[in-house]
Short mmCIF file of C-alpha atoms in Angstrom, two decimals:
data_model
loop_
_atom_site.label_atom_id
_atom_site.label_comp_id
_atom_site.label_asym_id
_atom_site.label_seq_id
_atom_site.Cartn_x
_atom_site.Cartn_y
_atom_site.Cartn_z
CA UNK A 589 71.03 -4.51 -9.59
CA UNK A 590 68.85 -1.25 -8.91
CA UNK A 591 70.79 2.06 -8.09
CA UNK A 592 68.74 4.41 -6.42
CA UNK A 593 69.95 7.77 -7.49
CA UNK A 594 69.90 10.63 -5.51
CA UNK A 595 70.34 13.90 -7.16
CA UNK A 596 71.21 17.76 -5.76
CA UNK A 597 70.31 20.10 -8.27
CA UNK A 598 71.73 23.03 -6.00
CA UNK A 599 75.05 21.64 -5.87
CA UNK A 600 78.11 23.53 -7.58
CA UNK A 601 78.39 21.52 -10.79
CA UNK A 602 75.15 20.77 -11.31
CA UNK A 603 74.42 22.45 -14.66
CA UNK A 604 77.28 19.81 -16.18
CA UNK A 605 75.11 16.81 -15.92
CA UNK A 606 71.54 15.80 -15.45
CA UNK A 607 69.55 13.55 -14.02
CA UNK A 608 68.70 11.76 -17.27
CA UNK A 609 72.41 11.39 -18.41
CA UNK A 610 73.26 9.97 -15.06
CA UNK A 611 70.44 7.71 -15.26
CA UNK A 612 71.80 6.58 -19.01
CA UNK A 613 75.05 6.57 -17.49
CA UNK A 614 73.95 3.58 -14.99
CA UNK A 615 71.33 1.73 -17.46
CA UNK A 616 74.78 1.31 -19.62
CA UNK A 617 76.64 0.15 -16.97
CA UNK A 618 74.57 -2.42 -16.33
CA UNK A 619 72.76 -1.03 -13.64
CA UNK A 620 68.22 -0.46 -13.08
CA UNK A 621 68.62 3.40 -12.20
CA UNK A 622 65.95 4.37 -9.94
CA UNK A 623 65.29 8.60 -9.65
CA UNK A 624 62.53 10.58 -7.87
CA UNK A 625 62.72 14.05 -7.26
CA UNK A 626 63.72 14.24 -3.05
CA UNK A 627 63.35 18.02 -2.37
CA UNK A 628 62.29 17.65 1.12
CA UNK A 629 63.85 15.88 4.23
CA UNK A 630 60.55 13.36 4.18
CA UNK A 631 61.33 12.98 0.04
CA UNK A 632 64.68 11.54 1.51
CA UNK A 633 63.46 9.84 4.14
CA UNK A 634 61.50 7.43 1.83
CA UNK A 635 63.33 7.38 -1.31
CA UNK A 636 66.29 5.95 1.10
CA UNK A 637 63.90 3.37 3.27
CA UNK A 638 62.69 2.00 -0.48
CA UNK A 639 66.40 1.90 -1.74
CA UNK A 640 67.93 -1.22 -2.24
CA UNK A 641 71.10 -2.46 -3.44
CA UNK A 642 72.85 0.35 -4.15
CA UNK A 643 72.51 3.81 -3.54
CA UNK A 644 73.99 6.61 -5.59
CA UNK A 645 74.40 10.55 -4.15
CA UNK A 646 75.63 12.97 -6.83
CA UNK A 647 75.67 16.06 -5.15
CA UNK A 648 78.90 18.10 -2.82
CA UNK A 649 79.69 16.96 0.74
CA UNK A 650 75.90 17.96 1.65
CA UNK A 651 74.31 16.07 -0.02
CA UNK A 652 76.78 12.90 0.54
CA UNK A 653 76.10 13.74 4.24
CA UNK A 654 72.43 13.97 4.08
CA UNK A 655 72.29 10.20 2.24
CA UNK A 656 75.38 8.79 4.03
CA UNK A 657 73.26 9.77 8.06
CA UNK A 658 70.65 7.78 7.13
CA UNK A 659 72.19 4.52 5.10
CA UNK A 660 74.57 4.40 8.88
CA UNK A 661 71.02 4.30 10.99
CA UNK A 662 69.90 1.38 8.20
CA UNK A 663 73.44 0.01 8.94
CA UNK A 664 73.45 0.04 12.31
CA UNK A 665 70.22 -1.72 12.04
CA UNK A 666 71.86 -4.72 10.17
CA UNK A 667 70.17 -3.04 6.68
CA UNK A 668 72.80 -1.46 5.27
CA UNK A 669 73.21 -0.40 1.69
CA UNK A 670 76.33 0.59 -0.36
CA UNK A 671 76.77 3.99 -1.46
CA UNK A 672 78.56 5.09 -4.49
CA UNK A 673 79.60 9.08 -5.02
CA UNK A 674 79.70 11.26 -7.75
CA UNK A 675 80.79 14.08 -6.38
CA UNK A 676 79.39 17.42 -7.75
CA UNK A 677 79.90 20.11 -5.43
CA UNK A 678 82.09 23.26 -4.34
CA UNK A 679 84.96 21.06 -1.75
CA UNK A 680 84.40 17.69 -2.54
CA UNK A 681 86.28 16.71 0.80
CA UNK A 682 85.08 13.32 1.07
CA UNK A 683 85.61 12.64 -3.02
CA UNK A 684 89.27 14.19 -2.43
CA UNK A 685 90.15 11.81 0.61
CA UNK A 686 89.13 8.98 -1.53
CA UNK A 687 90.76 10.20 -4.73
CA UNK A 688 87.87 10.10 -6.70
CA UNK A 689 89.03 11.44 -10.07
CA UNK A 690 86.49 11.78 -13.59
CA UNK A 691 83.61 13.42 -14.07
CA UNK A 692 80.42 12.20 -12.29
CA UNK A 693 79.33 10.30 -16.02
CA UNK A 694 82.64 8.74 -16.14
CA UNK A 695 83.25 7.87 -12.53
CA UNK A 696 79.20 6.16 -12.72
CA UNK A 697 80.86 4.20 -16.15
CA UNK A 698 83.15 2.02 -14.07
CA UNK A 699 80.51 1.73 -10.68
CA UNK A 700 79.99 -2.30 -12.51
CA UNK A 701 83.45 -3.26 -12.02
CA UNK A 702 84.16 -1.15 -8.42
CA UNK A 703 84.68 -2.90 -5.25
CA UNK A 704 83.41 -2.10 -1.91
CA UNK A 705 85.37 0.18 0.89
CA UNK A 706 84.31 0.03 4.54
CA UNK A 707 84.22 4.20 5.43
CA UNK A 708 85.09 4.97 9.01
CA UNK A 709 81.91 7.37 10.59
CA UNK A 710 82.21 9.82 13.32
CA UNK A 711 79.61 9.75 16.07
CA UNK A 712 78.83 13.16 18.15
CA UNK A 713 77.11 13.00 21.51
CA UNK A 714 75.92 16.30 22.87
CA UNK A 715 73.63 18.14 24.77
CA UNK A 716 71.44 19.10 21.62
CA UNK A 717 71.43 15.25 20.88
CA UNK A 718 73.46 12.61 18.85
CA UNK A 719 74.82 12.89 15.19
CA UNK A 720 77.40 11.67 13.25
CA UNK A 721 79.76 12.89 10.78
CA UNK A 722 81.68 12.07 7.80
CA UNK A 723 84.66 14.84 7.94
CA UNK A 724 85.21 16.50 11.09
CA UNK A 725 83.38 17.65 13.90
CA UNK A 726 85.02 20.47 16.29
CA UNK A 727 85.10 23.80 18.16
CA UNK A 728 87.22 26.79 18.15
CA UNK A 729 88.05 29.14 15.33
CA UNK A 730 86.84 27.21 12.58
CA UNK A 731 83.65 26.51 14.20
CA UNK A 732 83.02 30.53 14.58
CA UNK A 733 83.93 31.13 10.53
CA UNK A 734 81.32 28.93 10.20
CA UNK A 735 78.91 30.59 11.98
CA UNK A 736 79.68 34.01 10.44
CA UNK A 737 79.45 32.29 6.80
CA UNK A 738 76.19 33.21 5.17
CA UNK A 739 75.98 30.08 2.31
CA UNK A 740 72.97 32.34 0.81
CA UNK A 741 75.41 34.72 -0.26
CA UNK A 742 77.40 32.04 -2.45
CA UNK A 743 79.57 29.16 -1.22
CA UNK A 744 83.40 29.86 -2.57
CA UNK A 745 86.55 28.37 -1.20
CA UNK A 746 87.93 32.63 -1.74
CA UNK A 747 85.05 33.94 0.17
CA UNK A 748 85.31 30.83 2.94
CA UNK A 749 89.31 32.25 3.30
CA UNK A 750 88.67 35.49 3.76
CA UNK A 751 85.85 35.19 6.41
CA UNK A 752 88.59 33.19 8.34
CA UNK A 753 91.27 35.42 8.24
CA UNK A 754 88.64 38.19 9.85
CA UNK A 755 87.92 35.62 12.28
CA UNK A 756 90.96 34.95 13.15
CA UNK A 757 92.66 38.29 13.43
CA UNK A 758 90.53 38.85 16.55
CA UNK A 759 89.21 35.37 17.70
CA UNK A 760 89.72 34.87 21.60
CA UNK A 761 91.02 31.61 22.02
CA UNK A 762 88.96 29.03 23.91
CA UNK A 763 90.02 27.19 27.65
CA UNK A 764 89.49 23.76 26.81
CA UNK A 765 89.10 20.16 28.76
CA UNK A 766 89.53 17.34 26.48
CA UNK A 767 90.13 13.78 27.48
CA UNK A 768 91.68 11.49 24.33
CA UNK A 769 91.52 8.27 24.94
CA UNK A 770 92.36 8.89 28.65
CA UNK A 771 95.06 11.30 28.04
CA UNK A 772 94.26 14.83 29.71
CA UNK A 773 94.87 17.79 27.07
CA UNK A 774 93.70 20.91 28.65
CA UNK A 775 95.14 24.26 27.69
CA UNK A 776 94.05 27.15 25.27
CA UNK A 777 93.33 26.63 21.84
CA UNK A 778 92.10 28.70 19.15
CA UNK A 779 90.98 25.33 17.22
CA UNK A 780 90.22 21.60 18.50
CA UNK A 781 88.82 19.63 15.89
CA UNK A 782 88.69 15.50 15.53
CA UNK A 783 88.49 14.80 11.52
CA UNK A 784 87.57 11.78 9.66
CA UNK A 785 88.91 13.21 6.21
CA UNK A 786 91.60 14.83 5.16
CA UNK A 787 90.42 18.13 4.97
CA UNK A 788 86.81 19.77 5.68
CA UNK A 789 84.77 22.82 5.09
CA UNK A 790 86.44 25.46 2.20
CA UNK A 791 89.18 22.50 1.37
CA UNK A 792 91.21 23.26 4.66
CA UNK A 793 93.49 20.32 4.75
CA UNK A 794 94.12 19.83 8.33
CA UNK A 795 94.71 16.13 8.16
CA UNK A 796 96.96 15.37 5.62
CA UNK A 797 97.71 11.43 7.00
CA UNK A 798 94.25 11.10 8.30
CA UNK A 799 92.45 7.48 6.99
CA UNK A 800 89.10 6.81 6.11
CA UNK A 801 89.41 3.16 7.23
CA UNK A 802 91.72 3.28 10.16
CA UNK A 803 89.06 2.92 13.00
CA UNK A 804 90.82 6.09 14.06
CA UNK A 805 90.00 9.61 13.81
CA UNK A 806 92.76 12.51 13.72
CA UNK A 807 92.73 15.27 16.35
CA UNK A 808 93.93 18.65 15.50
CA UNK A 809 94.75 21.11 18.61
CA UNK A 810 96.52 24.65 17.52
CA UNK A 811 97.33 26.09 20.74
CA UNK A 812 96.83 29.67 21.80
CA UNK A 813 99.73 29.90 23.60
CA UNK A 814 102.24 29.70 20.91
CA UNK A 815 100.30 31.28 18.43
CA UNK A 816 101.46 32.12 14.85
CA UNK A 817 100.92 35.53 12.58
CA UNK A 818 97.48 35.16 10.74
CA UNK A 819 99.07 34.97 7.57
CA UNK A 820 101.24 32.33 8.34
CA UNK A 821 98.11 30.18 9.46
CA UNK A 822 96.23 31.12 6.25
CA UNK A 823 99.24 30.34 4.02
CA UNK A 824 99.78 26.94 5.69
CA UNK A 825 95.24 26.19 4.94
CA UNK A 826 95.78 27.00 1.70
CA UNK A 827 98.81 24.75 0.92
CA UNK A 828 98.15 22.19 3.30
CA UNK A 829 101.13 22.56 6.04
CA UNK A 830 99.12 23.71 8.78
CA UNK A 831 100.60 20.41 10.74
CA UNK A 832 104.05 21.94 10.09
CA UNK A 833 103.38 25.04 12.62
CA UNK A 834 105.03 24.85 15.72
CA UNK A 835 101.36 25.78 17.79
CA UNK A 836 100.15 22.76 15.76
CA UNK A 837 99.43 19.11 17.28
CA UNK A 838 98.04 16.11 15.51
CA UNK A 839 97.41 13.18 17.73
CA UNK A 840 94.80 10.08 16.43
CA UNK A 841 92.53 8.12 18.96
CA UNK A 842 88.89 6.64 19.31
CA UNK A 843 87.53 8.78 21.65
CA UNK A 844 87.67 12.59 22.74
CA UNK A 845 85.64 14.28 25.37
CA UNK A 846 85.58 18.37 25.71
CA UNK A 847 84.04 20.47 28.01
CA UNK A 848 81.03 22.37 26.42
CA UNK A 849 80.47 25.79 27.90
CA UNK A 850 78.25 27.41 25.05
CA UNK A 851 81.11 27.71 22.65
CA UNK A 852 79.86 27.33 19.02
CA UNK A 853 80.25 23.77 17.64
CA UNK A 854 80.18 22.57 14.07
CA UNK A 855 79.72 18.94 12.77
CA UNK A 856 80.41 19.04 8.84
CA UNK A 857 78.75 22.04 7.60
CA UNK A 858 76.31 22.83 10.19
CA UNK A 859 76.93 25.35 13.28
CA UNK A 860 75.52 23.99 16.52
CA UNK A 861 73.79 26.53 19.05
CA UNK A 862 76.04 29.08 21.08
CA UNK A 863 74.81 29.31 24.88
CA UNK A 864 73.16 32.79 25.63
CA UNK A 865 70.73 32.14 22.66
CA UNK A 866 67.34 33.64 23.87
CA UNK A 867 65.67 30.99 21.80
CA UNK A 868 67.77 27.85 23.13
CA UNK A 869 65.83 25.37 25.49
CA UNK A 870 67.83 24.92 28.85
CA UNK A 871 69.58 22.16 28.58
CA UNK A 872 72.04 24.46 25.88
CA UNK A 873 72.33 27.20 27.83
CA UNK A 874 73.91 24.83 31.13
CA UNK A 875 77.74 23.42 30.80
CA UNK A 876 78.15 19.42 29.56
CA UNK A 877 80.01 17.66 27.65
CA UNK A 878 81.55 17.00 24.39
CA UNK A 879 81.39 12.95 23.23
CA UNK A 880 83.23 12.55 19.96
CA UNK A 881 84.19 9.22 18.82
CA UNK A 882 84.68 6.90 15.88
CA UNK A 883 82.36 4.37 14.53
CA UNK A 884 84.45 1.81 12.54
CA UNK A 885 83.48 0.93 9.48
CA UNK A 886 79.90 1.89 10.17
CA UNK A 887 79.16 2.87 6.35
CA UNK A 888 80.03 0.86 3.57
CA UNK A 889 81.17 2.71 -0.38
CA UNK A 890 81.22 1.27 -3.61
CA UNK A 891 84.09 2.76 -5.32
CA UNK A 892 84.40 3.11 -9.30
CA UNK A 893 86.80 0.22 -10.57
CA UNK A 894 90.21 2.85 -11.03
CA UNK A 895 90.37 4.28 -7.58
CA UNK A 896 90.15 0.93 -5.29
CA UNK A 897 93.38 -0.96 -3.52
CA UNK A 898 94.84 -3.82 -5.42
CA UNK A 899 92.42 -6.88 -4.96
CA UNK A 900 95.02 -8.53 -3.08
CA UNK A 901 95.09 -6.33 -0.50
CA UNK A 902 91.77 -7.74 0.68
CA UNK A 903 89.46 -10.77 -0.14
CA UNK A 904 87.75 -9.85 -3.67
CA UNK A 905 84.27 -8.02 -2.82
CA UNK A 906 84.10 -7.28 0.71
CA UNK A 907 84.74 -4.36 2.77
CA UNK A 908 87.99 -3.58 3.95
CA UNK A 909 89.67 -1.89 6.84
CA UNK A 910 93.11 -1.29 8.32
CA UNK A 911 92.26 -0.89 11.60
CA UNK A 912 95.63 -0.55 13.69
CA UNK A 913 95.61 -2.21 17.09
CA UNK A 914 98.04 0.11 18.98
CA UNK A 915 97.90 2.05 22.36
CA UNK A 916 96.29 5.20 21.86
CA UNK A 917 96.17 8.08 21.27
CA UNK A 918 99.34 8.30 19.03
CA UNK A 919 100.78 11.46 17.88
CA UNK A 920 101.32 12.30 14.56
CA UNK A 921 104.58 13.18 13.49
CA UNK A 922 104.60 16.49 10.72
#
């Protein structure tokens, strides 16, 4: 079986393993490792159009992004190709929701005996286009840390902290129109985010229940009007009981619409344009819309052998979901 292995030498942990131990690493498992060098977007492009098989990102939540985008077009297509993770990088959101343990050498040991996961995709429609996302796409105060968060100056979960707890001493909260599922949520927010994973950006854990392989993603409104001292909020990121705040409201659904007025955006890591932007085209500097919604099982993992479900809990080899079939949206009790 060929494993196409994609490597980020930028990524945190990169100076702990090479690309020729990972590629010794697969050989032994019993897999034909395939590596070229992909240090531009059109490296990438074709390395992932040749890949067959199996595909395998070692890298942070970047780099899984920047494979995972364009196996889901190949999906979508009806060509889709497993991806395995070894993650490598400062958060490691999407490793931690799966509880991916080992190091990337050990976790590639037991890819041979690993089962596949279906992985839940979001899907972002707005005026700058359509993209989709693995952790969480949003707006609000999270959104505008991220766009005050120079990466060039050194990524660090400490640095990432203390960026937001500028931001948020003075943030002006944001008058909001968002339609879940049907249900009308207007009202002030400082943050509105829909997440896929657990937790996203600098490890903030703002989903703790949220599922991978629900067919639902998890919507996370902290309202302005009953708004909490900034060091409560910070305390609560750090330890993972935001959802425990009173101005905190989890809710899960399959759809969410928002009115866009400008407001800064981010979907992962990447800051979408604010309006006023001398350089922005038009159509970003006129009010729209917001379309945020879940694509079910659009990507497909390979996970190693230790960290899958009993094989009872699904038929041996194929992808698995547990899709709930409920009214929505559903609030998430803390």
């Amino acid at each position: 079986m060929q494993a196409t292995l994609v490597y980020n030498p930028m990524a945190g942990g990169a100076s702990r393993v090479q690309p020729e131990e990972l590629q010794r690493a697969l050989t032994e498992a019993g897999f034909h490792p395939v590596y070229q060098e992909t240090t531009t977007e059109a490296d990438l492009d074709e390395v992932l159009d040749n890949a067959r098989d199996l595909v395998v990102a070692v890298g942070g939540d970047g780099t899984v992004r920047a494979v995972a985008k364009r196996l889901i077009r190949r999906s979508l297509r009806g060509e889709g190709v497993p991806l395995a993770i070894l993650p490598l990088g400062t958060a490691n959101n999407i490793a931690r929701t799966l509880d991916l343990s080992g190091t990337p050498l050990e976790l590639a040991a037991r890819l041979k005996a690993g089962e596949q996961r279906a992985f839940d995709v979001g899907k972002i429609t707005a005026p700058w286009g359509e993209e989709f996302f693995l952790e969480a796409a949003g707006c609000g105060l999270y959104a505008e840390v991220l766009a005050a968060y120079d990466p060039e100056e050194g990524k660090s979960v400490s640095r990432a902290l203390s960026t937001l707890g500028n931001t948020l001493s003075t943030y002006v909260p944001l008058d909001l129109q968002l339609v879940l599922d049907g249900q009308l949520l207007s009202g002030s927010f400082l943050l509105a985010e829909m997440l896929n994973t657990c937790a996203t950006g600098p490890r903030l854990k703002l989903a703790p229940a949220a599922s991978t392989e629900d067919g639902l993603l998890d919507l996370v409104l902290v309202s302005a009007e009953d708004r909490d001292h900034t060091l409560q909020y910070l305390r609560c990121l750090v330890t993972g009981e935001l959802h425990t705040l009173p101005s905190v409201r989890t809710l899960q659904g399959r759809h969410l619409r928002v009115t866009w007025k400008g407001q800064a955006v981010h979907v992962d890591g990447e800051v979408r344009p604010v309006r006023g932007h001398e350089e922005l085209p038009p159509v970003l500097t006129e009010e729209g819309t917001l379309d945020i919604e879940v694509l079910p099982g659009a990507l497909t993992l390979l996970l190693p052998a230790s960290e899958v479900c009993p094989p009872e809990a699904r038929a041996e080899g194929q992808p698995t979901s547990s899709r709930e079939e409920a009214a929505f949206p559903r609030e998430v009790s803390a």
